[in-house]
PDB file of C-alpha atoms in Angstrom:
ATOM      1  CA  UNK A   1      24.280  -0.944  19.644  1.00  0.00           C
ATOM      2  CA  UNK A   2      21.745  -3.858  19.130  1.00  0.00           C
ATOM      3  CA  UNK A   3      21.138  -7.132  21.296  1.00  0.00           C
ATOM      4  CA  UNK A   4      20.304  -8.768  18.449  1.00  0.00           C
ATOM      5  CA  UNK A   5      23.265  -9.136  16.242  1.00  0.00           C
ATOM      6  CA  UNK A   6      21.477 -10.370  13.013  1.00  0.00           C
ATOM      7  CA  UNK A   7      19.176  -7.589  11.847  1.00  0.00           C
ATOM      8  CA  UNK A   8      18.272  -8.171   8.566  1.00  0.00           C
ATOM      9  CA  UNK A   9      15.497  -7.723   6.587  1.00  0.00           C
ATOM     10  CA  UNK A  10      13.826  -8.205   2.812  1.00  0.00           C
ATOM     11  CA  UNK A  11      14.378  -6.145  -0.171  1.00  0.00           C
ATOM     12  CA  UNK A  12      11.671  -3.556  -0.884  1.00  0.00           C
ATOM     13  CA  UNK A  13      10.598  -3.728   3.113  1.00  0.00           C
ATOM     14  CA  UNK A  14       8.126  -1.265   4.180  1.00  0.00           C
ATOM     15  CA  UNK A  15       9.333  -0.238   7.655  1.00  0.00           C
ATOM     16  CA  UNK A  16       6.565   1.806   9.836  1.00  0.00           C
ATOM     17  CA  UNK A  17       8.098   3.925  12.300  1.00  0.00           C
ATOM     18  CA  UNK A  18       6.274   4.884  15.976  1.00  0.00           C
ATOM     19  CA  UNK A  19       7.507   7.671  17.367  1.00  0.00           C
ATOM     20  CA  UNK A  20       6.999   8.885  21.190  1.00  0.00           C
ATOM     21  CA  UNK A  21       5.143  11.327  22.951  1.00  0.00           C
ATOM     22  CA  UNK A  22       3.542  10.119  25.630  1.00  0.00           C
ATOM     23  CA  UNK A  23      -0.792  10.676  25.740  1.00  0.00           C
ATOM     24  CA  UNK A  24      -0.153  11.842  22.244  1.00  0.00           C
ATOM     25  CA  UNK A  25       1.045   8.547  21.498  1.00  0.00           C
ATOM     26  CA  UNK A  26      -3.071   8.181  20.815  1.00  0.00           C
ATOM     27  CA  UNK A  27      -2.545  10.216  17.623  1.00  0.00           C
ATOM     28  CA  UNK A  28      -0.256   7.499  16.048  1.00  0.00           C
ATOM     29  CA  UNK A  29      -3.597   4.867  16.089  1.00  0.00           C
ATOM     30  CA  UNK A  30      -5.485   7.064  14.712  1.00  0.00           C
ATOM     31  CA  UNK A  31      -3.109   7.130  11.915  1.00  0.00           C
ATOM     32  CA  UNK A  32      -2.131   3.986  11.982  1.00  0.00           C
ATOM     33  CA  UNK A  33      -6.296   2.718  11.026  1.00  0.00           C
ATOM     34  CA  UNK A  34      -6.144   4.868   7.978  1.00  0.00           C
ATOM     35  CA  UNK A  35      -3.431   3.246   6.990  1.00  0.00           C
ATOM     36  CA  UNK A  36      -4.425   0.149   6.858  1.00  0.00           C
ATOM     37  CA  UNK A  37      -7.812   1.038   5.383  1.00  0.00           C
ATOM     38  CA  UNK A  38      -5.926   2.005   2.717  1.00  0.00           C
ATOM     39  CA  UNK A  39      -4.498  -1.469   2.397  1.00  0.00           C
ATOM     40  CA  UNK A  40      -1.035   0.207   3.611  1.00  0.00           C
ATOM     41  CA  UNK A  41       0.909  -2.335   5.614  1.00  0.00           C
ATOM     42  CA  UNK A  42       4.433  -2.922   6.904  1.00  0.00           C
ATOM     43  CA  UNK A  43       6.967  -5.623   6.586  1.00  0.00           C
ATOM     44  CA  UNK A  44       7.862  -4.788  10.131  1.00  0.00           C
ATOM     45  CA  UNK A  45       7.548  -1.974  13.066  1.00  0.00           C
ATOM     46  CA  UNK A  46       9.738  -0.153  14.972  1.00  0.00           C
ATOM     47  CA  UNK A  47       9.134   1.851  18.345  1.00  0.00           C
ATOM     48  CA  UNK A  48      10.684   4.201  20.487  1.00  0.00           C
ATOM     49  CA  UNK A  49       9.146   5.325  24.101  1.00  0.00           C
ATOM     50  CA  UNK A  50       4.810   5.341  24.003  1.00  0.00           C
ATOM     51  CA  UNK A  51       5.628   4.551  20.212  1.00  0.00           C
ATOM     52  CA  UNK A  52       7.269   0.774  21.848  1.00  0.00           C
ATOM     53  CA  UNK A  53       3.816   0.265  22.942  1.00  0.00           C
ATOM     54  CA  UNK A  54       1.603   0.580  19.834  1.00  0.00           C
ATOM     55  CA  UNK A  55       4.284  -1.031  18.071  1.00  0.00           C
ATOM     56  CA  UNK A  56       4.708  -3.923  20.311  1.00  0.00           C
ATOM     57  CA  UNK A  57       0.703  -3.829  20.288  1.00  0.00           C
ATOM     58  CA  UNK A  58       0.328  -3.575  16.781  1.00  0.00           C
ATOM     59  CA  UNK A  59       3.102  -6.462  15.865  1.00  0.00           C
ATOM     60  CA  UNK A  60       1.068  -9.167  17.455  1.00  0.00           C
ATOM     61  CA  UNK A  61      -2.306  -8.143  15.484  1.00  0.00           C
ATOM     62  CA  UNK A  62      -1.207  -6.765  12.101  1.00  0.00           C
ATOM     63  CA  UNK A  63      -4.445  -6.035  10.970  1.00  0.00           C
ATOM     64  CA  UNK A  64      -7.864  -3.914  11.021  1.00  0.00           C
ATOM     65  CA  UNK A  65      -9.071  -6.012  13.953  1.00  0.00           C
ATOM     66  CA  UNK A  66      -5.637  -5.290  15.835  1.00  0.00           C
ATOM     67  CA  UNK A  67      -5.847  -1.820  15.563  1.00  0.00           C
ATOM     68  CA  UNK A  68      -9.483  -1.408  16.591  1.00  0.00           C
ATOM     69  CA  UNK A  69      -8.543  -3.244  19.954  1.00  0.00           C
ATOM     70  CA  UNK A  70      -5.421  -1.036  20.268  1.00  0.00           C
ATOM     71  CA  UNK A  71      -7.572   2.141  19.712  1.00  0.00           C
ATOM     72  CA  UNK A  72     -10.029   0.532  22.226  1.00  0.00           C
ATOM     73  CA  UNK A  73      -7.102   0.291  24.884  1.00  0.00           C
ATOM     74  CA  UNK A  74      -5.881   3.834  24.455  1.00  0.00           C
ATOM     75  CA  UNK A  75      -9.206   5.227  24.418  1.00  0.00           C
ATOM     76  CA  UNK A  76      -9.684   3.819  28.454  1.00  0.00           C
ATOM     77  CA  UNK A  77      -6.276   4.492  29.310  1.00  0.00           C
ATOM     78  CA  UNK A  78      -5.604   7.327  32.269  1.00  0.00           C
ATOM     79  CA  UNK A  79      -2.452   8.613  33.665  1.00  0.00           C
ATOM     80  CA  UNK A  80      -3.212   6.372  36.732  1.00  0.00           C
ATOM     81  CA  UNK A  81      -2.689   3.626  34.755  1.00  0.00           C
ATOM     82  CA  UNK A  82       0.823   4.698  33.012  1.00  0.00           C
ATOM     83  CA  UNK A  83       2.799   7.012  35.962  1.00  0.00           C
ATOM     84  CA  UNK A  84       0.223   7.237  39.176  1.00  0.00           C
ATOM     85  CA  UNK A  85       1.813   9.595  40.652  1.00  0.00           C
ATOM     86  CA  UNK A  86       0.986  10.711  44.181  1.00  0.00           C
ATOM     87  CA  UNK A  87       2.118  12.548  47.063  1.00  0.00           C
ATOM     88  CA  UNK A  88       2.854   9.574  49.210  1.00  0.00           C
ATOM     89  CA  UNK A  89       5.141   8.408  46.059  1.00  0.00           C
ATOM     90  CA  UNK A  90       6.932  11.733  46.188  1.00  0.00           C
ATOM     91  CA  UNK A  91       7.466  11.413  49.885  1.00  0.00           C
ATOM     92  CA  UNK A  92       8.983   7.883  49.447  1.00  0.00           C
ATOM     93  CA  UNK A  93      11.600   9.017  47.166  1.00  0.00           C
ATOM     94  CA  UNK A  94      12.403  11.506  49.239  1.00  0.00           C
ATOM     95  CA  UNK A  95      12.933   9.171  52.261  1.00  0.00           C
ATOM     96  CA  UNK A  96      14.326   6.753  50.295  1.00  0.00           C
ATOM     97  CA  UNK A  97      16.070   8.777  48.004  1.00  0.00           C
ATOM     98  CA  UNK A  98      15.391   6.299  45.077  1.00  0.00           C
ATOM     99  CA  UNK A  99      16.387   7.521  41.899  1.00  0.00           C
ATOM    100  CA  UNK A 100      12.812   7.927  39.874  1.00  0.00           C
ATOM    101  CA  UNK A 101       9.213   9.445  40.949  1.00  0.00           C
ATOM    102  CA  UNK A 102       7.404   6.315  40.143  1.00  0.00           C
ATOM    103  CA  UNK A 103       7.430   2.495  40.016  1.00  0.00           C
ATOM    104  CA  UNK A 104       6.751   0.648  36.973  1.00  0.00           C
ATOM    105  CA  UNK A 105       4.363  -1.769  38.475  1.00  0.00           C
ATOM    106  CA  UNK A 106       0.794  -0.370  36.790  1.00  0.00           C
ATOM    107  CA  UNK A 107       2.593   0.077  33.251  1.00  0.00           C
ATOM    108  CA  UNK A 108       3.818  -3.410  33.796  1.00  0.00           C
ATOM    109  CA  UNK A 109       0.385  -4.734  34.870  1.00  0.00           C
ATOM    110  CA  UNK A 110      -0.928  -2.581  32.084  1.00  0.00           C
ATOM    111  CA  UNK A 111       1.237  -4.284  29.143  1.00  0.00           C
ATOM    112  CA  UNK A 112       1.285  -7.996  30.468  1.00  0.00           C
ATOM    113  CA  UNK A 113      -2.794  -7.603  30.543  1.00  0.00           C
ATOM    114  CA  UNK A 114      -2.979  -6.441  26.483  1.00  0.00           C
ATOM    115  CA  UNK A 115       0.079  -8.408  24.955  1.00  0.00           C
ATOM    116  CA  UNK A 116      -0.744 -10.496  22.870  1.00  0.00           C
ATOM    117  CA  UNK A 117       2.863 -12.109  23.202  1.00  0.00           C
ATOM    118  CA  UNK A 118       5.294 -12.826  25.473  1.00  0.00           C
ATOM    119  CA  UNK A 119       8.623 -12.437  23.498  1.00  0.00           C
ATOM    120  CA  UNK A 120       9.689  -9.603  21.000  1.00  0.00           C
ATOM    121  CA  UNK A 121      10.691 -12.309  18.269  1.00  0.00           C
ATOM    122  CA  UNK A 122       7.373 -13.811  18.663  1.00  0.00           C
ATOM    123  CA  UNK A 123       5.702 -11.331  16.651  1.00  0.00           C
ATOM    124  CA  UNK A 124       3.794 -11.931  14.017  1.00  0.00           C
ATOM    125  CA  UNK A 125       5.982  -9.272  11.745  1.00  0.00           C
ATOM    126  CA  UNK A 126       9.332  -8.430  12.796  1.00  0.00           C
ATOM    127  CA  UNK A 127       9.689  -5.789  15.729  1.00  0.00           C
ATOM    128  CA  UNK A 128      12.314  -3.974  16.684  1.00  0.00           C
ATOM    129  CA  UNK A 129      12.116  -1.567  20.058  1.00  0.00           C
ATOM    130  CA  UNK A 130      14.631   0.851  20.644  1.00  0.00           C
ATOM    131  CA  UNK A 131      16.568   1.653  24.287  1.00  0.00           C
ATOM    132  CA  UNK A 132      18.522   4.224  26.048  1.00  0.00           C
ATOM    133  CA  UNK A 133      22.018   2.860  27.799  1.00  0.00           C
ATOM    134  CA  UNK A 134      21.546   4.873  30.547  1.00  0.00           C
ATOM    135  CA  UNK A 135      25.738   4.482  31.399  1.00  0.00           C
ATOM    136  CA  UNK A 136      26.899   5.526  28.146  1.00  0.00           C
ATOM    137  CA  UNK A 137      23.970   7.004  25.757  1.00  0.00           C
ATOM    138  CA  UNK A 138      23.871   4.150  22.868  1.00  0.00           C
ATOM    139  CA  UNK A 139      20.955   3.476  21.184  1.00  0.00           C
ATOM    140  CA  UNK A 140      20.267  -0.400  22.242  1.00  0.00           C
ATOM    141  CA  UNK A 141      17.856  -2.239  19.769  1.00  0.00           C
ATOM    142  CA  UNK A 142      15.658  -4.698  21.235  1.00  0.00           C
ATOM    143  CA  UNK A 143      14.465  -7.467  18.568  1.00  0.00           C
ATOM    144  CA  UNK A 144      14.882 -10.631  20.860  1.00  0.00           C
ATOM    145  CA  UNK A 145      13.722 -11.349  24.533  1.00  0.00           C
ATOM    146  CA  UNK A 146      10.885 -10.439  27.300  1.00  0.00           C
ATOM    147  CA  UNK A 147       8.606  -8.123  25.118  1.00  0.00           C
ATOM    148  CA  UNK A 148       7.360  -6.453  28.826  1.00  0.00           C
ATOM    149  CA  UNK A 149      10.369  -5.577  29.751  1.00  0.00           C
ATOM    150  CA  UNK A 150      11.663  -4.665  26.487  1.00  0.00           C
ATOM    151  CA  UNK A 151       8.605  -2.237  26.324  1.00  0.00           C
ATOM    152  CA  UNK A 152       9.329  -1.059  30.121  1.00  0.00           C
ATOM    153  CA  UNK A 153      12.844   0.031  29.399  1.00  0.00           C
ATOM    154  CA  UNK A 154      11.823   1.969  25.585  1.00  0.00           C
ATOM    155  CA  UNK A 155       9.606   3.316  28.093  1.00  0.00           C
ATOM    156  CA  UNK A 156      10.865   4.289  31.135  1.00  0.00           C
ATOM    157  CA  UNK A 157      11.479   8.459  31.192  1.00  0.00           C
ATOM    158  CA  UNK A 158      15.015   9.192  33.389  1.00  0.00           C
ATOM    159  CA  UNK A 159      13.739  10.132  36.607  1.00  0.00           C
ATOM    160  CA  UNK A 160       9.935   9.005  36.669  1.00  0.00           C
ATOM    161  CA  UNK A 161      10.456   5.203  35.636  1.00  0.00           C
ATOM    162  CA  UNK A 162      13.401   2.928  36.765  1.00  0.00           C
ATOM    163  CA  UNK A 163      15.376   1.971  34.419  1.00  0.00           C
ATOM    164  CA  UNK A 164      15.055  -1.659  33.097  1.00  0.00           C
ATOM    165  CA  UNK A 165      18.171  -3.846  33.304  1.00  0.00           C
ATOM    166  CA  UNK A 166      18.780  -6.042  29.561  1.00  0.00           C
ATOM    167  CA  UNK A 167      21.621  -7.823  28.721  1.00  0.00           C
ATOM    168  CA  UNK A 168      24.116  -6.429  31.534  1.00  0.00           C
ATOM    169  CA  UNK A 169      22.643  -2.653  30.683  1.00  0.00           C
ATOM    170  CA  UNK A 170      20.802  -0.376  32.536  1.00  0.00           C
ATOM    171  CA  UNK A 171      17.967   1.122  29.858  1.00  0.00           C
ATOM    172  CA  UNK A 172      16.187   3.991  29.380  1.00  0.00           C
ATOM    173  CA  UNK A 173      13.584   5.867  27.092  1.00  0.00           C
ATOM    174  CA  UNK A 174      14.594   4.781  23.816  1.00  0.00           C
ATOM    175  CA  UNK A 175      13.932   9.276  22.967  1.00  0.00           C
ATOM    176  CA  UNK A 176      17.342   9.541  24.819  1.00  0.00           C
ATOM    177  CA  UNK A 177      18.927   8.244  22.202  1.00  0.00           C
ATOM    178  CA  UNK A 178      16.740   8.281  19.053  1.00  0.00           C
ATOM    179  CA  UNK A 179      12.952   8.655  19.587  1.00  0.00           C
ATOM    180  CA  UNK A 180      12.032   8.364  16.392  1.00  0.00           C
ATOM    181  CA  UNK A 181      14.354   5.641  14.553  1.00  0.00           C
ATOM    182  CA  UNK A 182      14.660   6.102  10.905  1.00  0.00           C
ATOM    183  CA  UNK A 183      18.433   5.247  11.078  1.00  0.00           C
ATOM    184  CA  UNK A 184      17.087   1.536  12.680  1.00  0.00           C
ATOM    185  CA  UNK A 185      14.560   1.212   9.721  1.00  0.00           C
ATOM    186  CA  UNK A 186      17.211   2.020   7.404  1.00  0.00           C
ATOM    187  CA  UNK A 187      20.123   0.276   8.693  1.00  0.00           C
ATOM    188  CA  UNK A 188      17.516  -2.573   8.502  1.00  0.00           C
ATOM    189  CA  UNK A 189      17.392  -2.376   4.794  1.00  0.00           C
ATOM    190  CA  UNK A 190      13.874  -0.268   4.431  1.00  0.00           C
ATOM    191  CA  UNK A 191      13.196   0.887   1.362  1.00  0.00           C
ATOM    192  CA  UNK A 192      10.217   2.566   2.292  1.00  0.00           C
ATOM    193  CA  UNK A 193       9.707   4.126   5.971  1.00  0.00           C
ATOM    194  CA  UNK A 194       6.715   5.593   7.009  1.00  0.00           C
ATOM    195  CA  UNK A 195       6.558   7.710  10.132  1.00  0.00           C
ATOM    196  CA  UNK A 196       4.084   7.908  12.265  1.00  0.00           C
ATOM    197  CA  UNK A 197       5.070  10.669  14.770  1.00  0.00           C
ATOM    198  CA  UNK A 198       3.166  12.387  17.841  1.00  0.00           C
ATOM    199  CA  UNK A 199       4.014  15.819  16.888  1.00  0.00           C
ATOM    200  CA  UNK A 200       3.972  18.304  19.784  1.00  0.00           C
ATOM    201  CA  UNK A 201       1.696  20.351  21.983  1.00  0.00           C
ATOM    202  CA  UNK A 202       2.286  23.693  19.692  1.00  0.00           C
ATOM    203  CA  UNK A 203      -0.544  25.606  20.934  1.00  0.00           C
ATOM    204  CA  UNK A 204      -0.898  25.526  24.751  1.00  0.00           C
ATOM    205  CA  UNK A 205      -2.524  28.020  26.145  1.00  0.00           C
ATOM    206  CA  UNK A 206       0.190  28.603  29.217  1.00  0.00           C
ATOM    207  CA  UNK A 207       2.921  26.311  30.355  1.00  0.00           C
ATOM    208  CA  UNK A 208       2.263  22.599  32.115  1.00  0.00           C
ATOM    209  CA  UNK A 209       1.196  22.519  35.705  1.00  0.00           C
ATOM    210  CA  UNK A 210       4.426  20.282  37.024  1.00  0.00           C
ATOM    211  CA  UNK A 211       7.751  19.268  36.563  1.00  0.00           C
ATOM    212  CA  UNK A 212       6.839  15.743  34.913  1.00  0.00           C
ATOM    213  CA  UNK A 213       4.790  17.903  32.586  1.00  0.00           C
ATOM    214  CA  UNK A 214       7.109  20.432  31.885  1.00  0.00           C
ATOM    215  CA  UNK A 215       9.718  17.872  31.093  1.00  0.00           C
ATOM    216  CA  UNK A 216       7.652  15.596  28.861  1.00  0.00           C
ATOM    217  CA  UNK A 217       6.509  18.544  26.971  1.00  0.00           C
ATOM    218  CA  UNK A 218       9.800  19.687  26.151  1.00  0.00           C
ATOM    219  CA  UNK A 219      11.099  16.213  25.006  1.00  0.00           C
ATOM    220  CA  UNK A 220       8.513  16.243  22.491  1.00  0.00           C
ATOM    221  CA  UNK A 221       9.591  19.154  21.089  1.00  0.00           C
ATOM    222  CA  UNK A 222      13.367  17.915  21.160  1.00  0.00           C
ATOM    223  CA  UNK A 223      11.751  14.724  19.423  1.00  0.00           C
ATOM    224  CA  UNK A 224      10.192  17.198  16.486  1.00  0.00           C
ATOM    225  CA  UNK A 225      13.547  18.884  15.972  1.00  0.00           C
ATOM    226  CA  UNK A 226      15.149  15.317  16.190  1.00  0.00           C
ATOM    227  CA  UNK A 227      12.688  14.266  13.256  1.00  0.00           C
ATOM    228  CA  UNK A 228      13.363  17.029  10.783  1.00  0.00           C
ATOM    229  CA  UNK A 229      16.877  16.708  11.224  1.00  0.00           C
ATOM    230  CA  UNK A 230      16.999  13.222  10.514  1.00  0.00           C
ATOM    231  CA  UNK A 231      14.459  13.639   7.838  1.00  0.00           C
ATOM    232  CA  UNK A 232      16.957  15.679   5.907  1.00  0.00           C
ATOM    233  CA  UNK A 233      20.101  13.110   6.445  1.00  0.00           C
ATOM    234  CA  UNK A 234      18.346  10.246   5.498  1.00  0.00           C
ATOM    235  CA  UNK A 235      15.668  11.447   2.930  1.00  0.00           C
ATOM    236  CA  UNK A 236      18.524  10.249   0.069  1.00  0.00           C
ATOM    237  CA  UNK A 237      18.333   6.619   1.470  1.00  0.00           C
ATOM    238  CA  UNK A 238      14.836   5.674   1.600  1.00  0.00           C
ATOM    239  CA  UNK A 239      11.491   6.642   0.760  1.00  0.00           C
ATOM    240  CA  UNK A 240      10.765   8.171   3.823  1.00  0.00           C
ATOM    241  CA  UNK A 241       7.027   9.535   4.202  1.00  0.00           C
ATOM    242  CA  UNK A 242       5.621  11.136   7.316  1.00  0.00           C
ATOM    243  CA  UNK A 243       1.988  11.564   8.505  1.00  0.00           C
ATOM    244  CA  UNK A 244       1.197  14.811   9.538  1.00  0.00           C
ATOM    245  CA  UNK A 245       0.786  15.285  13.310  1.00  0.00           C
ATOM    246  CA  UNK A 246      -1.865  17.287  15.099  1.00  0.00           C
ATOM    247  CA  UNK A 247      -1.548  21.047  14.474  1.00  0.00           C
ATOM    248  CA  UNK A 248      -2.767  23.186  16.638  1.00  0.00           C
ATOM    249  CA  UNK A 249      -2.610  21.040  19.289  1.00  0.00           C
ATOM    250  CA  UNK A 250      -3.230  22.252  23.003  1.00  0.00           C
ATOM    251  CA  UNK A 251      -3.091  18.930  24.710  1.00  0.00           C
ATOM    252  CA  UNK A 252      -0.307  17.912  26.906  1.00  0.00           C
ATOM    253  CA  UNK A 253       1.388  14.702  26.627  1.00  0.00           C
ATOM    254  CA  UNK A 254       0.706  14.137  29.925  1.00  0.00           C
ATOM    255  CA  UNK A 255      -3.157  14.584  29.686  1.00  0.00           C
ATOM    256  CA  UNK A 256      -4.554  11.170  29.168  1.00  0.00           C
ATOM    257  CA  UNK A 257      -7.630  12.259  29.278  1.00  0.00           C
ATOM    258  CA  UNK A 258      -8.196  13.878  25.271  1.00  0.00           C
ATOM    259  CA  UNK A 259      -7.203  10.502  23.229  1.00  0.00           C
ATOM    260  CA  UNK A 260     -10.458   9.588  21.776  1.00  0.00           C
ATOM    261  CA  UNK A 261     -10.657  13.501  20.628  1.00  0.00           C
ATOM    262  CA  UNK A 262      -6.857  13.060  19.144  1.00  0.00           C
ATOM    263  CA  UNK A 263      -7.532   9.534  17.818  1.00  0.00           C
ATOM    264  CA  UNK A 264     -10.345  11.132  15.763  1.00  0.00           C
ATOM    265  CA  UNK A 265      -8.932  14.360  14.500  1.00  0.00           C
ATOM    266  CA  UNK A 266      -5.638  11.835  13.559  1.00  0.00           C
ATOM    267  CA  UNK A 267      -7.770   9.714  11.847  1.00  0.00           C
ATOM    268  CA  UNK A 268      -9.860  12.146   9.815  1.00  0.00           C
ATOM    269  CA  UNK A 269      -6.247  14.523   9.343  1.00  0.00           C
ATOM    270  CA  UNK A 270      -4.299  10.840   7.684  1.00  0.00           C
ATOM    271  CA  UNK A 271      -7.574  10.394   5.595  1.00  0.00           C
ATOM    272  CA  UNK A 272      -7.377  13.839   3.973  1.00  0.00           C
ATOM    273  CA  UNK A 273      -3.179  13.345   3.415  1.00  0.00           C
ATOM    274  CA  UNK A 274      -3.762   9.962   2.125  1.00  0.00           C
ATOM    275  CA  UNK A 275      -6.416  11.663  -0.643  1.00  0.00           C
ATOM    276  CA  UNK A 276      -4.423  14.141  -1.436  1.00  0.00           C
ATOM    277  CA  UNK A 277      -1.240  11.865  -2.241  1.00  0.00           C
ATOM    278  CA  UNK A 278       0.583  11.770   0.551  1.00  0.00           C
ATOM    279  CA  UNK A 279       1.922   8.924  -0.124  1.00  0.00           C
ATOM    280  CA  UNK A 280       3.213   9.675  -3.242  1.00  0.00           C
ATOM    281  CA  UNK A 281       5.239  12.907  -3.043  1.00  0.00           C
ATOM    282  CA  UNK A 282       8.015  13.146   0.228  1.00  0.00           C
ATOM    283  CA  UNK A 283       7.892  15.909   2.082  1.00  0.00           C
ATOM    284  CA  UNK A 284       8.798  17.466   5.820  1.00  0.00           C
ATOM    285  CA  UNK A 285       5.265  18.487   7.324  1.00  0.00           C
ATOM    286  CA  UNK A 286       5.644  22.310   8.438  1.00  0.00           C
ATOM    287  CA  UNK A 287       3.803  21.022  11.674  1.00  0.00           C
ATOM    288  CA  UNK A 288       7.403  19.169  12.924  1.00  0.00           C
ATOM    289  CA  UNK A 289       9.192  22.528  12.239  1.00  0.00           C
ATOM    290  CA  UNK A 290       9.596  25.599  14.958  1.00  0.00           C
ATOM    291  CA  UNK A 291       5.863  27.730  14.674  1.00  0.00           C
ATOM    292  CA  UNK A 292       3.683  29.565  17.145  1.00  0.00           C
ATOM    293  CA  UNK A 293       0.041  30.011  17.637  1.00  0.00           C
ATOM    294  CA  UNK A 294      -1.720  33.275  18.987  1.00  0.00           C
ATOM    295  CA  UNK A 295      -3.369  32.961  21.847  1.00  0.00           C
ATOM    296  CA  UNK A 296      -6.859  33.087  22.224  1.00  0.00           C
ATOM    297  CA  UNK A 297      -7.720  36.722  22.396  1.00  0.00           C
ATOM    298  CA  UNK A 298      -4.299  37.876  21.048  1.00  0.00           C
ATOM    299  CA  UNK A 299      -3.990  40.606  18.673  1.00  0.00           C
ATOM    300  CA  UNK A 300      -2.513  39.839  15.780  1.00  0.00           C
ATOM    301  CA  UNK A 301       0.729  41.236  14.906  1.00  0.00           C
TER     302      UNK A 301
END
């Protein structure tokens, strides 16, 4: 389902695609600078979840100066400022037996303080952000209307944010539904779509420390199965290329505290694909795909 009726777009569109993954959303800007350095651009953007956010960020400022400042925002970002959770939060919900953890106020505050723009249409390239119905499970895609709250609902995990009421619906985390959205890019006429996923915490050294942790690294390994699947279904419909995530990787998507580390090792990982033709031959990185890592100390088997 779409609240914008008229998608459309121009023939030969290159369509870049942000996936989510909370903290690890910081891996995506590190792509997304080689990218451009490689005079790689897109005709427009599409986000789902944290991958809303740089897209949203990155449709206002389309450029090398755009990205720096986007990379400058995630680098001072903290969890406080995305889900502070506390214990006086918990207790509330409890008391008032609200239906999420959190309130959306400091990701609000967060995104009406770096916007560039107030309305999704306003972009300077086309941007399309991509919802959960929370009632029935549609994808909802978000091209016209309040950018913040459009943002806020691609955003808001079932059960830590609220979810944000658009056009008569409830929404939730556009991952519900489709966290990474090839389909949209292709239903909007992409001939090219380049993905720019999070990838997954594939190396941990033992399980996260609480439920909101547990739950957000799971969906990001749900959102790497989603990938490959829909890789393979729609691989005959577009050129579909995909920058490698992070692999290992032993940082939680709730850690907000390792992005200028994953920026970096993004960055310098997107260089050496880009040199070695990435962008010429299609292919399913092995890093999306079910793999282990020994742990530290482990003996081999």
């Amino acid at each position: 389902m779409s609240l914008d009726r008229n998608l459309s777009a121009p023939r030969g569109l290159t369509a870049f695609v942000f996936a989510g993954g909370g903290s690890l959303g910081a891996i995506e800007v590190g792509m997304l600078r080689e990218l451009l350095d490689r005079g790689v651009s897109p005709g427009c953007v599409i986000g789902a979840s944290a991958g809303a956010i740089n897209a949203a960020y990155f449709a206002g400022r389309p450029d090398g100066e755009g990205v720096a400042m986007l990379e400058l925002l995630w680098r001072r970002i903290r969890r406080r400022d995305i889900m502070p959770l506390t214990m006086l939060g918990l207790l509330e919900m409890m008391l008032s037996r609200r239906s999420h953890l959190v309130e959306a106020t400091a990701l609000r505050m967060l995104l009406e303080t770096n916007l560039s723009f107030t309305q999704v249409e306003h972009a300077a390239i086309p941007l399309h952000i991509v919802a959960t119905d929370m009632h029935s499970g549609n994808e909802v895609i978000l091209s016209s209307g309040p950018l913040v709250d459009a943002v806020l609902a691609s955003a808001a995990i079932p059960g830590v944010f609220p979810p944000v009421r658009i056009g008569g619906l409830d929404l939730v985390d556009g991952g519900v539904a489709n966290n990474t959205p090839i389909s949209v890019a292709v239903a909007l006429g992409a001939t090219r779509v380049i993905v720019l996923p999070a990838g997954f915490a594939c190396a941990l050294h033992k399980p996260p420390g609480n439920p909101v942790a547990q739950a957000m690294h799971a969906l990001t390994i749900v959102i790497a199965r989603q990938l490959v699947r829909d890789l393979e279904f729609y691989s005959s419909r577009a050129e579909i290329f995909v920058v490698p995530p992070l692999c290992p990787l032993d940082v939680s998507p709730y850690d907000y505290t390792q992005c200028d580390s994953l920026i970096e090792r993004a960055a310098e990982k997107t260089h050496a694909w880009l040199n070695d033709g990435g962008l010429e031959h299609a292919f399913i990185p092995g890093e999306l795909r079910e793999h282990t890592h020994a742990a530290p100390g482990a003996v081999p088997r």
